[in-house]
Amino acid sequence: MQPVVVPEPDGVVRVVGVGLPGHERRVAMGKLAAVVREAETAAAARPRWTWDDTNRWYPALLSAGVRVERSLDLRLAHRILRQSALVTWPEPDAAQPGRWDGMPPAPLGAGDRDEPAPLFADLVSADVPEPDPVAELQVQNAAVAASPAAGRLRLLVAAESAGALAAVEMYHAGLPWRADVHDAILTEILGPRPRGTERPARLEQLAARIRAALEAPDSLNLDSPGDLLKALGYAGVGARSLRKWELERLDHPVIEPLLEYKSLYRLLTANGWGWVDAWVHGGRFRSEYIVGGVVTGRWASRGGGALQIPKSVRRAVVADPGWTFVVADAAQLEPRVLAAMAGDETMAAAGRGTDGRGADMYAGIVASGAVATRELAKVGMLGAMYGGTTGSSAQVLPRLAKAFPRSLAFVDEAAQAGERGEIVTTHLGRSSPPPGATWHELQAGAYQDDAGESAAAKARSYTRSWGRFTRNFVVQGTAAEWALCWTASIRRRLWALGEAPDAAGGVVPEPFSARPHLALFLHDEVVIHTPTSMAEAVADEVRAAAGEAGELLFGDFPVRFPLSITVANCYADAK
DNA sequence: ATTAAAAGCCAC
DNA sequence: AAACGTGGCTTTTAAT
């Protein structure tokens, strides 16, 4: 059963029961939740709600306490299929880019969720035809069916859509955040919150020490990089830039207070009191996830920087009373994904380790005899996946290439394809964008008769850079696919666990008020907020979900995806 | 006055 | 180590 949700004028929604001829209902927007709730609870086979944009429809359903099991996000699916080298998209569409191309997701948290979603024509210029989700679904189905990789593409589209559900649910539930604890952290590190725009006490003290060490006047503005760099020059410090790693190499009395000043200044500006005021409300931090927002298929975020919460403030992430966190992260996800997609039995075996569990793949690589230390295994593998050409990373690459020829050849081939200007594709079928105008211009310029040395060098540099991109794309993108499947499985399993009989009433909103729910997603890590009594069951499901994700992507290929799991009341205590 | 770019640091 | 991937965000500075 695949109902398609079609917006109509005047706040009316048409629900078309695809697969059920003649079944079609027109309801007011406000009644949609009741229709969905009924179908979710009554149907033997869970419906796959099909709509233009999960962000547009799901928030209102969740606000009404209605949770959806399955969906198809046509906007996200379109983007994947349109770009995929494994799909031949019907040509007439290409001549008329419209609703489904380049459309950003509806923003979350804007306006009243009970209001009808605006029609496309109200959002974009009127000469673009109003989209037809039913027609789009048919085009997508035909395109997928005609692909030699139909199975993988179906999985990818389903996983992406489930990710969209999870993303909206995480926004709905929010990440528990104690503003009072955050304030205590800031006060401890920076001093009490100053009035207005004054510097906190600790920063002021450091500023005085820095000026003294530089013999600079009080008028020196430390927050002006240009002025500060000049002052460092006058004092003979010898800094070419203000980068931390560069300053760390210098020997001068100003370095220590300056580094601390920069660190504290960063905390103040990025995650200080102003951040709490802007992003923490009602004990929750809500940041919007942009599913597939990164070119590789990773998620991006908007508002508050959910994907870059610094370790220094994670102590403010505290579970509600009677609740706790299950924090799980996939150990060495990317090299394991590489081993699997390259069909590298040797590297997969290193990932299983000597005990068959293989919690640490880098230790397994050392045990295999390929390299001497864990650190070398790590930087070597990262170098292979990022395209490192220097340092200790490059030094161990030949040894890794000898020990694991299939994996290393796999990423090398992706890099070479990119250098040739070709498209590369992830395991499930997400393709890289073709190289842009710059690539073509530089290629053309380098081969002209009068092309100078510098034009050729520039072209070479850009070409290699694009090769590093495609090299990384296949690994990062496939890891993102694993993470999507993992997350999709987790959210389904968490729901199946049901309600905690003893859940403390709190601020967790319906439909999750007594249920474990996803609270944070970080590429290869999830944080689940759960009634304490269910924590062990949650941990088991998260582990099972990792196994399921591995099987979905790689079948019975013997690759393991071990997790490191912590149960803790505070995010800072994880790991 | 608004916008864009650059520099820098945070996360994975 | 800082010569290798993907981003978001904040501030300063330059450009329009």
XYZ file of C-alpha atoms (C1' of nucleotides) in Angstrom:
603
model
C 0.000 0.000 0.000
C 1.511 3.227 -1.153
C -0.677 6.283 -0.541
C 0.482 9.421 -2.304
C -0.082 12.722 -0.546
C -1.015 15.457 -3.001
C -1.422 19.092 -1.974
C -4.348 20.997 -3.431
C -5.452 24.614 -3.124
C -7.198 25.940 -0.027
C -5.595 23.627 2.483
C -7.005 20.466 0.982
C -4.991 17.272 0.742
C -5.721 14.502 -1.700
C -4.570 11.054 -0.603
C -4.301 8.745 -3.556
C -4.187 5.063 -2.725
C -1.820 3.766 -5.336
C -2.475 0.102 -5.855
C -6.072 0.541 -4.797
C -7.944 1.700 -7.901
C -10.517 4.320 -7.191
C -9.327 4.811 -3.671
C -8.839 8.463 -3.169
C -9.711 10.785 -0.342
C -9.768 14.535 -0.104
C -9.389 15.882 3.389
C -8.619 19.184 5.034
C -4.978 19.546 6.054
C -5.982 19.411 9.686
C -7.586 15.995 9.172
C -4.583 14.386 7.511
C -3.123 13.232 10.812
C -6.296 11.316 11.626
C -6.210 9.599 8.227
C -2.561 8.654 8.648
C -3.067 7.461 12.205
C -5.915 5.225 11.147
C -3.933 3.690 8.306
C -0.827 3.212 10.458
C -2.719 1.325 13.143
C -5.223 -0.567 11.025
C -3.349 -1.780 8.005
C -1.783 -5.201 8.086
C 0.928 -3.996 5.728
C 2.309 -0.648 6.807
C 1.667 2.006 4.174
C 4.571 3.742 2.468
C 3.522 7.372 2.623
C 4.707 9.034 -0.522
C 5.068 12.786 -0.622
C 7.074 15.554 -2.196
C 9.031 16.473 0.903
C 9.084 14.852 4.333
C 9.857 18.203 5.942
C 6.642 19.574 4.538
C 4.267 16.970 5.938
C 5.814 15.060 8.799
C 6.234 17.826 11.425
C 2.479 18.392 11.617
C 1.855 14.655 11.912
C 4.330 14.361 14.775
C 2.802 17.394 16.463
C -0.482 15.493 16.339
C 1.302 12.543 17.943
C 1.297 10.451 14.777
C 4.391 8.477 13.846
C 4.936 7.007 10.387
C 6.671 3.695 9.786
C 7.599 3.985 6.103
C 7.766 6.718 3.521
C 9.081 7.714 0.125
C 10.487 11.212 -0.160
C 10.133 11.995 -3.854
C 12.356 15.065 -3.707
C 15.258 13.153 -2.181
C 14.687 10.134 -4.410
C 14.581 12.315 -7.495
C 17.899 13.889 -6.673
C 19.558 10.524 -6.255
C 18.050 8.948 -9.357
C 18.598 11.962 -11.559
C 22.287 12.039 -10.676
C 22.960 8.313 -10.640
C 25.089 6.861 -13.392
C 23.091 3.646 -12.958
C 19.834 5.286 -14.020
C 18.701 6.418 -17.414
C 16.291 9.226 -16.769
C 13.586 9.866 -19.378
C 14.817 12.653 -21.610
C 11.900 15.083 -21.929
C 12.344 15.904 -18.256
C 15.891 17.023 -18.817
C 14.731 19.796 -21.082
C 12.390 21.135 -18.436
C 13.974 21.213 -15.040
C 11.136 21.837 -12.672
C 9.773 21.098 -9.287
C 11.910 18.096 -8.517
C 15.267 19.585 -9.434
C 17.216 21.813 -7.132
C 14.369 22.245 -4.685
C 15.566 22.737 -1.106
C 13.684 20.980 1.681
C 11.016 22.960 3.476
C 12.540 24.566 6.554
C 11.595 23.038 9.884
C 10.309 25.011 12.799
C 9.072 27.899 10.688
C 5.573 29.025 11.415
C 2.573 27.147 12.673
C 2.731 23.472 11.921
C -1.034 23.206 11.734
C -1.147 25.607 8.821
C -1.492 23.988 5.427
C 1.776 23.641 3.616
C 2.104 26.305 0.936
C 1.665 25.171 -2.619
C 4.692 24.988 -4.812
C 3.326 27.755 -6.997
C 3.329 30.054 -3.986
C 6.983 29.343 -3.289
C 8.482 29.436 -6.742
C 7.739 31.366 -9.888
C 4.364 30.577 -11.340
C 5.701 29.488 -14.738
C 7.060 26.282 -13.248
C 4.306 23.705 -13.496
C 2.731 22.476 -10.273
C 4.343 19.143 -9.542
C 2.411 15.939 -9.683
C 3.625 13.426 -7.099
C 1.651 10.595 -8.668
C 3.269 11.149 -12.048
C 6.681 11.571 -10.463
C 6.295 8.291 -8.603
C 5.523 6.503 -11.838
C 8.546 8.015 -13.569
C 10.788 7.054 -10.677
C 9.448 3.517 -10.536
C 10.045 3.065 -14.242
C 13.536 4.526 -14.043
C 14.514 2.258 -11.171
C 12.986 -0.825 -12.761
C 14.999 -0.240 -15.932
C 18.270 0.031 -14.044
C 20.656 -2.920 -13.783
C 21.054 -1.936 -10.122
C 17.341 -1.702 -9.321
C 17.646 -3.554 -6.029
C 20.385 -1.367 -4.665
C 18.673 1.798 -5.806
C 15.429 0.768 -4.143
C 17.323 0.197 -0.923
C 19.067 3.551 -1.232
C 15.849 5.450 -1.869
C 14.095 3.683 1.002
C 16.986 4.344 3.354
C 17.216 7.987 2.344
C 13.480 8.368 2.949
C 13.699 6.662 6.334
C 16.550 9.011 7.142
C 14.284 11.937 6.353
C 11.743 10.579 8.835
C 14.420 10.133 11.479
C 15.740 13.650 10.871
C 12.338 15.244 11.406
C 11.746 13.061 14.458
C 15.040 14.198 15.976
C 14.079 17.805 15.411
C 10.703 17.103 16.965
C 12.131 15.423 20.061
C 15.284 17.534 20.333
C 18.502 16.783 22.168
C 18.217 17.187 25.944
C 20.344 20.187 26.888
C 20.800 21.679 30.334
C 21.232 25.425 29.949
C 22.219 25.693 33.614
C 24.990 23.131 33.211
C 26.164 24.865 30.052
C 26.295 28.160 31.936
C 28.332 26.514 34.705
C 30.815 25.186 32.124
C 31.198 28.621 30.584
C 31.537 30.310 33.955
C 34.208 27.855 35.009
C 36.253 28.338 31.850
C 35.573 31.965 30.945
C 34.395 33.565 34.164
C 30.888 34.851 34.882
C 28.747 35.961 31.964
C 29.631 39.606 31.295
C 27.108 42.304 30.653
C 26.678 43.527 27.106
C 29.695 43.095 24.886
C 32.405 43.056 27.526
C 35.030 40.344 27.465
C 34.658 37.656 30.118
C 37.167 37.990 32.955
C 39.394 35.105 31.921
C 39.715 36.433 28.375
C 40.509 39.887 29.703
C 43.327 38.499 31.853
C 44.794 36.607 28.914
C 44.544 39.699 26.724
C 46.596 41.643 29.252
C 49.256 38.908 29.330
C 49.404 38.821 25.549
C 49.826 42.574 25.238
C 52.531 42.514 27.897
C 54.423 39.713 26.173
C 54.265 41.629 22.901
C 54.959 44.977 24.541
C 51.892 46.129 22.641
C 49.652 49.037 23.622
C 46.233 48.555 25.192
C 44.747 49.698 21.937
C 45.817 46.479 20.193
C 42.667 44.667 19.147
C 43.310 40.960 19.631
C 40.188 40.077 17.683
C 41.522 41.686 14.524
C 43.672 39.053 12.820
C 45.476 41.642 10.716
C 46.434 43.835 13.671
C 47.439 40.874 15.814
C 49.619 39.347 13.114
C 51.406 42.679 12.647
C 51.970 42.965 16.391
C 53.454 39.462 16.398
C 55.741 40.591 13.607
C 56.944 43.673 15.530
C 57.697 41.509 18.541
C 59.742 39.113 16.403
C 57.577 36.082 17.081
C 57.951 34.867 13.510
C 54.361 33.749 12.892
C 53.221 33.600 9.267
C 49.623 33.014 10.232
C 47.506 32.651 13.347
C 46.744 28.975 12.820
C 46.944 26.977 15.997
C 49.264 24.299 14.670
C 51.627 26.918 13.328
C 51.728 28.919 16.530
C 52.347 25.729 18.494
C 55.684 25.293 16.750
C 56.964 28.707 17.786
C 58.944 29.505 20.915
C 57.917 32.807 22.472
C 56.326 33.859 25.772
C 53.229 35.076 23.945
C 52.375 31.703 22.440
C 50.915 30.017 25.499
C 48.494 32.804 26.511
C 47.650 33.446 22.864
C 46.688 29.841 22.194
C 44.550 29.784 25.293
C 42.953 33.068 24.320
C 42.056 31.693 20.893
C 40.613 28.557 22.390
C 38.476 30.464 24.893
C 37.440 33.024 22.320
C 36.278 30.238 20.072
C 34.210 28.699 22.863
C 32.674 32.082 23.659
C 31.744 32.965 20.103
C 30.714 29.538 18.805
C 29.091 27.872 21.834
C 28.891 30.577 24.475
C 25.937 32.175 26.197
C 24.655 33.596 22.939
C 24.490 30.107 21.450
C 22.422 28.842 24.375
C 20.057 31.813 24.072
C 19.607 31.170 20.371
C 19.356 27.387 20.238
C 18.309 25.902 23.564
C 14.652 26.177 24.451
C 12.612 24.201 26.929
C 15.563 21.989 27.809
C 16.155 20.957 24.213
C 18.648 21.809 21.460
C 17.063 21.579 18.041
C 19.133 21.687 14.923
C 17.726 20.899 11.547
C 19.312 18.010 9.694
C 19.654 18.363 5.952
C 19.366 14.795 4.689
C 21.705 14.206 1.780
C 22.896 17.786 2.221
C 26.506 16.814 1.576
C 27.524 15.861 -1.937
C 28.574 12.397 -0.748
C 25.164 11.740 0.779
C 26.183 12.566 4.303
C 23.827 14.730 6.287
C 24.440 18.400 6.873
C 22.805 20.504 9.546
C 21.476 23.995 9.839
C 21.198 26.088 12.942
C 23.386 25.658 15.948
C 25.874 23.270 14.375
C 24.546 19.918 15.576
C 27.291 18.045 13.735
C 30.091 19.969 15.441
C 29.143 20.123 19.095
C 32.536 20.580 20.742
C 33.581 18.074 23.339
C 33.998 20.894 25.864
C 30.242 21.477 26.200
C 28.965 17.918 25.936
C 28.607 17.833 29.698
C 25.490 19.961 29.211
C 23.821 17.115 27.331
C 22.058 15.394 30.216
C 19.209 12.887 30.025
C 15.853 13.702 31.596
C 15.146 12.312 35.095
C 14.300 8.629 34.749
C 15.890 8.571 31.313
C 19.393 7.884 30.075
C 21.453 7.896 26.895
C 22.637 5.012 24.796
C 25.585 6.334 22.788
C 26.815 4.123 19.977
C 29.467 4.715 17.384
C 30.683 2.487 14.603
C 34.350 1.653 15.025
C 36.469 2.482 11.953
C 33.397 2.607 9.751
C 35.077 3.869 6.587
C 37.897 1.334 6.245
C 35.427 -1.457 6.949
C 33.114 -0.107 4.275
C 36.034 0.090 1.879
C 37.002 -3.519 2.555
C 33.450 -4.651 1.867
C 32.846 -2.665 -1.301
C 36.229 -3.680 -2.656
C 35.488 -7.325 -1.830
C 38.758 -7.402 0.095
C 38.657 -10.621 2.133
C 42.067 -9.964 3.634
C 41.177 -6.575 4.995
C 37.791 -7.824 6.166
C 39.649 -10.540 8.072
C 41.847 -7.893 9.689
C 38.613 -6.186 10.680
C 37.404 -9.340 12.387
C 40.609 -9.506 14.411
C 42.077 -12.524 16.080
C 39.110 -12.932 18.384
C 36.548 -12.823 15.599
C 34.938 -9.738 17.058
C 37.511 -7.221 15.941
C 36.574 -4.183 17.971
C 39.630 -2.380 16.634
C 40.367 -2.759 12.947
C 43.639 -0.873 13.147
C 44.869 -3.319 15.787
C 43.814 -6.078 13.405
C 45.888 -4.542 10.641
C 48.892 -4.484 12.964
C 48.229 -8.110 13.928
C 48.169 -9.030 10.247
C 51.765 -7.876 10.045
C 51.147 -5.187 7.453
C 52.401 -2.287 9.576
C 54.171 -1.919 12.890
C 51.899 0.275 14.974
C 48.224 1.123 15.339
C 48.970 4.760 14.659
C 50.619 3.886 11.347
C 47.699 1.671 10.397
C 45.338 4.529 11.103
C 47.143 7.335 9.292
C 47.917 4.964 6.440
C 44.292 3.999 5.920
C 43.128 7.591 6.277
C 45.741 8.600 3.743
C 44.532 5.920 1.353
C 40.953 7.134 1.649
C 41.731 10.857 1.571
C 44.493 10.762 -1.002
C 47.385 11.647 1.255
C 50.695 11.956 -0.565
C 53.090 13.032 2.148
C 54.316 12.299 5.625
C 54.073 9.049 7.502
C 50.789 8.323 5.774
C 52.476 8.135 2.387
C 55.348 6.130 3.834
C 53.147 3.230 4.899
C 50.947 3.258 1.808
C 53.154 0.827 -0.123
C 53.044 -1.647 2.757
C 49.264 -1.354 2.952
C 49.004 -1.714 -0.810
C 51.001 -4.920 -0.625
C 48.965 -6.325 2.252
C 45.550 -5.214 0.976
C 45.842 -4.801 -2.786
C 42.124 -4.959 -3.494
C 41.119 -2.137 -1.164
C 43.967 0.114 -2.190
C 43.356 -0.524 -5.874
C 39.689 0.268 -5.380
C 40.284 3.777 -4.075
C 43.091 4.334 -6.581
C 40.720 3.494 -9.409
C 38.147 5.934 -8.050
C 40.830 8.613 -7.974
C 41.969 7.870 -11.518
C 38.395 7.943 -12.785
C 37.978 11.360 -11.225
C 41.198 12.594 -12.811
C 39.865 11.466 -16.178
C 36.734 13.509 -15.541
C 34.534 10.478 -15.044
C 31.734 9.973 -12.551
C 32.110 7.557 -9.656
C 29.298 5.831 -7.808
C 28.765 4.508 -4.298
C 27.856 0.924 -3.506
C 24.118 1.635 -3.571
C 24.181 3.963 -6.557
C 24.714 7.569 -5.532
C 26.909 9.194 -8.141
C 29.411 11.998 -7.880
C 28.717 15.184 -9.789
C 30.588 15.563 -13.070
C 33.558 17.930 -12.929
C 32.535 21.521 -13.389
C 33.500 24.286 -15.764
C 36.783 24.939 -13.953
C 37.974 21.407 -14.630
C 37.214 21.666 -18.351
C 38.719 25.113 -18.698
C 41.929 24.093 -16.995
C 42.171 20.935 -19.091
C 41.704 22.921 -22.281
C 44.125 25.602 -21.154
C 46.855 23.148 -20.282
C 46.876 21.591 -23.735
C 46.980 24.754 -25.755
C 50.184 25.264 -27.701
C 51.069 28.400 -25.804
C 50.217 26.918 -22.452
C 52.880 27.858 -19.980
C 54.392 25.810 -17.235
C 52.069 27.359 -14.684
C 48.900 26.597 -16.636
C 49.902 22.959 -16.846
C 50.785 22.855 -13.173
C 47.483 24.435 -12.277
C 45.583 21.919 -14.355
C 47.532 19.057 -12.808
C 46.856 20.339 -9.319
C 43.147 20.732 -9.938
C 42.890 17.350 -11.623
C 44.582 15.642 -8.691
C 42.352 17.513 -6.310
C 39.286 16.220 -8.156
C 40.758 12.740 -8.009
C 41.071 13.025 -4.237
C 37.425 14.048 -4.165
C 36.218 11.039 -6.150
C 38.583 8.751 -4.202
C 36.963 9.870 -0.976
C 33.468 10.054 -2.443
C 33.050 6.315 -2.914
C 34.114 5.548 0.654
C 32.458 8.428 2.482
C 29.310 8.034 0.382
C 29.012 4.300 1.000
C 29.702 4.829 4.705
C 26.844 7.334 4.680
C 24.647 4.658 3.092
C 25.551 2.218 5.842
C 24.715 4.894 8.402
C 21.350 5.522 6.720
C 20.462 1.839 6.854
C 21.664 1.657 10.457
C 19.566 4.649 11.469
C 16.527 3.361 9.593
C 16.807 0.018 11.337
C 17.316 1.670 14.711
C 14.230 3.836 14.466
C 12.093 0.876 13.434
C 13.469 -1.324 16.222
C 13.112 1.369 18.870
C 9.460 1.783 18.004
C 8.935 -1.964 18.119
C 10.252 -2.011 21.679
C 7.104 -0.185 22.686
C 6.538 2.016 25.685
C 8.313 1.800 28.997
C 5.721 0.877 31.640
C 7.535 3.028 34.171
C 8.523 5.988 32.009
C 8.775 9.150 34.030
C 6.522 11.867 32.734
C 8.695 14.609 31.415
C 9.284 16.916 28.504
C 9.665 14.242 25.834
C 6.844 15.025 23.412
C 4.392 12.588 21.915
C 4.598 10.181 20.242
C 7.868 9.437 22.088
C 6.851 10.440 25.631
C 7.414 6.938 26.997
C 9.624 5.539 24.242
C 13.295 5.492 23.374
C 14.012 7.869 20.517
C 16.934 9.075 18.417
C 18.285 12.356 19.741
C 21.510 12.962 17.837
C 23.152 11.650 14.681
C 26.820 12.259 13.858
C 27.775 10.416 10.646
C 28.890 7.204 12.374
C 27.423 7.762 15.805
C 23.937 7.942 17.331
C 22.678 9.110 20.691
C 19.415 7.590 21.861
C 17.411 9.078 24.697
C 15.623 6.263 26.460
C 13.703 5.455 29.602
C 16.406 4.043 31.868
C 14.674 0.690 32.242
C 14.977 0.085 28.495
C 18.642 1.008 28.052
C 19.968 -2.530 27.747
C 17.253 -3.515 25.301
C 18.033 -0.405 23.268
C 21.729 -1.247 23.195
C 20.904 -4.742 21.901
C 18.719 -3.338 19.133
C 21.348 -0.793 18.094
C 23.874 -3.604 17.794
C 21.449 -5.749 15.843
C 20.739 -2.801 13.573
C 24.434 -2.498 12.749
C 24.487 -6.123 11.682
C 21.357 -5.614 9.641
C 22.843 -2.597 7.891
C 25.929 -4.592 6.963
C 23.813 -7.376 5.484
C 21.576 -4.977 3.593
C 24.554 -3.399 1.870
C 26.986 -6.257 1.513
C 24.935 -9.447 1.803
C 26.931 -12.293 3.265
C 30.331 -10.750 2.660
C 32.145 -11.388 5.961
C 32.614 -7.809 7.109
C 31.840 -6.825 10.686
C 30.642 -3.472 11.960
C 31.363 -3.510 15.671
C 30.049 -0.679 17.796
C 31.334 0.969 20.875
C 28.305 1.492 23.089
C 28.014 3.442 26.317
C 25.007 3.894 28.592
C 25.369 7.198 30.441
C 23.247 9.991 31.793
C 25.608 12.526 30.278
C 26.929 12.633 26.724
C 30.352 13.712 27.988
C 30.687 10.370 29.791
C 30.297 8.340 26.618
C 33.335 6.472 25.290
C 24.294 49.104 4.183
C 24.431 44.647 2.499
C 27.053 40.766 0.543
C 31.023 37.861 -0.312
C 35.303 36.075 0.683
C 38.885 34.728 3.702
C 40.723 32.881 7.861
C 40.201 29.893 11.361
C 38.353 25.985 14.342
C 34.877 22.621 15.411
C 32.942 17.926 14.098
C 33.098 13.357 11.455
C 52.084 16.664 10.271
C 49.475 20.193 8.890
C 51.541 19.066 1.993
C 45.417 14.546 2.151
C 38.242 14.141 2.232
C 33.216 16.299 3.706
C 30.845 20.054 6.039
C 28.893 24.498 9.610
C 29.712 28.466 11.899
C 31.792 33.017 13.488
C 34.405 36.870 12.845
C 36.931 40.234 10.233
C 37.818 42.389 6.047
C 37.095 43.630 1.320
C 33.949 44.542 -2.298
C 29.712 46.126 -4.181
